[in-house]
């Protein structure tokens, strides 16, 4: 039987890393792309610093010809200009890939980050109301303050739900299963965010492939991560999305 491998699986087997880091799960890919952009930006800054220094040197030569020929600096200035252009086009390329990854991510980790952020903001505003409720038995607040707080807190059910949500946030992060899958090939799972699987192993699917070649699976309560979609055969539950 002949197996056709997609490009990122072929890269993994051949040991070469794709330039756009498409072999990595979304969050790790985003970090790598951002790191590459930062690295290129530093290189651009170095080239610009060199260009500034050479431009100053050329000005000195123009004012004091006995110190050197201004034209001698030109070839190096041209070379630096070309280097900057190349680096800037590289940055644009990586920024394009980064934007592509971030567009696909809101439905997963960004939603957790955002919900976490909103909960933190809510809990800080709510804590002004709820903290007194919690701390009043210690006697750190007077009865007057406590009664005021209860009057404010009672008509609004949101604070309690928000704080409960905060307490259960870790549990909420455990995504519900939407189906099962069977591993067609063994996968090492060396990269951060991935999970190793054995050939023929059955796992729970908790997030479909978002178009980036990765499916998120769970083995048990403590073990979950991404595996290449081409490595598994997925069986989605038809009613999973309705429930």
C-alpha positions as CSV (number, residue, x, y, z in Angstrom):
1,X,0.0,0.0,0.0
2,X,1.4,3.4,-1.0
3,X,0.9,6.2,1.5
4,X,0.9,9.8,0.3
5,X,2.4,12.1,2.9
6,X,1.5,15.8,3.1
7,X,4.3,18.4,3.0
8,X,4.6,19.0,6.8
9,X,4.7,15.2,7.5
10,X,7.4,14.8,4.9
11,X,9.4,17.6,6.5
12,X,9.1,15.9,9.9
13,X,10.4,12.7,8.4
14,X,13.2,14.3,6.5
15,X,14.2,16.3,9.5
16,X,13.9,19.7,7.8
17,X,11.9,22.5,9.4
18,X,9.6,24.5,7.2
19,X,10.4,28.2,7.0
20,X,6.9,29.1,8.1
21,X,7.0,26.7,11.1
22,X,3.9,25.0,9.8
23,X,5.0,21.7,11.6
24,X,4.1,23.3,14.9
25,X,0.7,23.6,16.7
26,X,-0.9,27.1,16.3
27,X,0.3,28.7,19.7
28,X,3.8,27.4,19.3
29,X,3.9,28.4,15.7
30,X,2.8,31.9,16.6
31,X,5.6,32.3,19.2
32,X,8.3,31.0,16.7
33,X,7.1,33.4,14.0
34,X,7.0,36.4,16.4
35,X,10.6,35.4,17.6
36,X,11.7,35.4,13.9
37,X,10.2,38.8,13.3
38,X,11.9,40.2,16.4
39,X,15.2,38.7,15.3
40,X,14.9,40.2,11.8
41,X,14.0,43.6,13.2
42,X,17.2,43.5,15.3
43,X,19.2,42.7,12.1
44,X,17.5,45.6,10.3
45,X,18.4,48.0,13.2
46,X,22.1,46.8,13.0
47,X,22.2,47.5,9.3
48,X,20.6,50.9,9.8
49,X,23.1,51.8,12.5
50,X,26.0,50.8,10.1
51,X,24.4,52.9,7.4
52,X,24.2,55.9,9.7
53,X,27.9,55.5,10.7
54,X,29.0,55.2,7.1
55,X,26.9,58.3,6.1
56,X,28.6,60.3,8.8
57,X,32.0,59.0,7.6
58,X,31.2,60.0,4.0
59,X,30.2,63.6,5.3
60,X,33.6,63.8,7.0
61,X,35.4,62.7,3.8
62,X,33.4,65.3,1.8
63,X,34.5,68.1,4.2
64,X,38.0,66.8,4.6
65,X,39.1,65.0,1.3
66,X,42.6,64.4,2.7
67,X,41.0,61.9,5.1
68,X,39.5,59.7,2.4
69,X,37.6,59.4,-0.8
70,X,33.8,59.9,-0.2
71,X,33.1,57.7,-3.2
72,X,34.8,54.7,-1.5
73,X,31.9,54.5,1.0
74,X,29.2,54.3,-1.7
75,X,29.5,50.5,-2.6
76,X,29.1,49.6,1.1
77,X,26.2,52.0,1.5
78,X,24.5,50.4,-1.6
79,X,25.1,46.9,-0.2
80,X,23.6,47.9,3.2
81,X,20.6,49.4,1.4
82,X,20.0,46.1,-0.4
83,X,20.4,44.1,2.9
84,X,17.8,46.3,4.6
85,X,15.3,45.8,1.7
86,X,15.8,42.0,1.8
87,X,15.4,41.9,5.6
88,X,12.2,44.1,5.4
89,X,10.7,41.8,2.8
90,X,11.5,38.8,5.0
91,X,9.7,40.6,7.9
92,X,6.7,41.2,5.7
93,X,6.7,37.5,4.8
94,X,6.8,36.3,8.4
95,X,4.2,39.0,9.4
96,X,1.9,37.5,6.7
97,X,2.2,34.0,8.2
98,X,1.7,35.4,11.7
99,X,-1.5,37.2,10.7
100,X,-2.7,34.0,9.1
101,X,-2.1,32.0,12.3
102,X,-3.7,34.7,14.5
103,X,-6.8,34.8,12.3
104,X,-7.3,31.1,12.9
105,X,-6.6,31.2,16.7
106,X,-9.4,33.3,18.2
107,X,-11.7,30.3,18.4
108,X,-9.2,28.5,20.7
109,X,-6.5,30.0,22.9
110,X,-7.4,33.6,22.3
111,X,-10.9,32.9,23.5
112,X,-9.5,31.5,26.6
113,X,-7.2,34.5,27.0
114,X,-10.0,36.9,26.4
115,X,-12.4,35.1,28.6
116,X,-9.7,34.9,31.3
117,X,-9.1,38.6,30.8
118,X,-12.7,39.6,31.1
119,X,-13.1,37.4,34.1
120,X,-10.1,39.0,35.7
121,X,-11.6,42.5,35.0
122,X,-15.0,41.4,36.2
123,X,-13.6,39.8,39.3
124,X,-11.6,42.9,40.2
125,X,-14.6,45.1,39.9
126,X,-16.8,42.5,41.5
127,X,-14.2,41.9,44.3
128,X,-15.0,45.4,45.6
129,X,-18.5,44.1,46.2
130,X,-17.8,40.5,47.0
131,X,-14.6,40.7,48.9
132,X,-16.4,42.4,51.8
133,X,-18.9,39.6,51.8
134,X,-16.1,37.0,52.0
135,X,-14.0,38.9,54.5
136,X,-16.7,40.3,56.8
137,X,-16.6,37.3,59.1
138,X,-13.0,38.2,60.0
139,X,-14.4,41.5,61.4
140,X,-12.3,43.5,59.0
141,X,-15.4,45.4,57.9
142,X,-18.0,47.0,60.0
143,X,-21.7,45.9,59.9
144,X,-22.7,49.1,58.1
145,X,-20.2,48.5,55.3
146,X,-21.3,44.8,55.1
147,X,-25.0,45.7,54.9
148,X,-24.3,48.3,52.2
149,X,-22.4,45.6,50.2
150,X,-25.2,43.1,50.5
151,X,-27.7,45.7,49.2
152,X,-25.4,46.3,46.2
153,X,-24.5,42.7,45.6
154,X,-28.0,41.1,46.0
155,X,-29.8,42.6,43.0
156,X,-26.9,41.6,40.7
157,X,-26.5,37.9,40.2
158,X,-23.5,38.4,37.9
159,X,-20.9,38.6,40.6
160,X,-21.5,35.2,42.0
161,X,-21.6,33.6,38.6
162,X,-18.4,35.3,37.7
163,X,-16.6,34.2,40.8
164,X,-17.9,30.7,40.4
165,X,-16.7,30.8,36.8
166,X,-13.3,32.0,38.1
167,X,-13.1,29.0,40.5
168,X,-14.2,26.6,37.8
169,X,-12.1,28.2,35.1
170,X,-9.6,25.4,35.2
171,X,-12.4,22.9,34.7
172,X,-14.0,25.0,32.0
173,X,-10.7,24.9,30.1
174,X,-11.1,21.1,29.8
175,X,-12.9,21.1,26.5
176,X,-15.7,18.6,26.0
177,X,-15.1,15.7,23.6
178,X,-16.6,16.1,20.2
179,X,-15.7,12.6,18.9
180,X,-13.0,10.0,18.8
181,X,-10.0,9.2,16.6
182,X,-7.7,6.3,15.9
183,X,-3.9,6.9,15.3
184,X,-2.9,5.6,11.9
185,X,0.8,6.1,12.6
186,X,3.0,6.6,15.7
187,X,3.7,10.3,16.5
188,X,6.6,11.3,18.8
189,X,5.1,14.6,19.9
190,X,8.5,16.3,20.8
191,X,7.3,19.8,20.2
192,X,5.6,21.9,22.9
193,X,1.8,21.5,22.9
194,X,1.9,18.2,21.0
195,X,1.1,14.7,22.4
196,X,2.8,11.4,21.5
197,X,0.5,8.6,20.2
198,X,1.1,5.0,19.4
199,X,-0.2,3.4,16.1
200,X,-3.7,2.1,16.5
201,X,-4.3,4.1,19.8
202,X,-7.8,5.4,20.4
203,X,-8.2,9.0,21.7
204,X,-10.9,11.6,22.3
205,X,-11.1,14.5,19.9
206,X,-11.7,17.9,21.7
207,X,-11.0,20.3,18.8
208,X,-11.3,19.8,15.0
209,X,-8.5,20.8,12.6
210,X,-8.9,24.6,12.0
211,X,-7.2,24.3,8.6
212,X,-3.7,24.3,10.0
213,X,-3.1,20.5,9.8
214,X,-3.5,19.8,13.6
215,X,-6.2,18.1,15.6
216,X,-6.4,18.5,19.4
217,X,-6.9,15.2,21.2
218,X,-7.2,13.9,24.8
219,X,-5.9,10.6,26.2
220,X,-7.2,11.2,29.8
221,X,-7.8,14.0,32.3
222,X,-4.1,14.9,32.5
223,X,-2.9,14.3,28.9
224,X,-4.0,16.3,25.9
225,X,-2.3,18.0,23.0
226,X,-2.1,18.4,19.2
227,X,-1.4,15.6,16.7
228,X,-1.0,16.0,12.9
229,X,-4.5,15.5,11.4
230,X,-3.0,13.3,8.7
231,X,-1.8,10.8,11.4
232,X,-5.3,10.1,12.7
233,X,-8.7,8.9,11.5
234,X,-11.4,11.1,13.1
235,X,-14.9,10.0,14.0
236,X,-16.9,13.1,15.0
237,X,-20.2,12.8,17.0
238,X,-23.0,14.2,15.0
239,X,-24.8,15.7,18.0
240,X,-21.6,17.0,19.6
241,X,-22.0,20.5,18.5
242,X,-25.7,20.7,19.5
243,X,-25.1,19.5,23.0
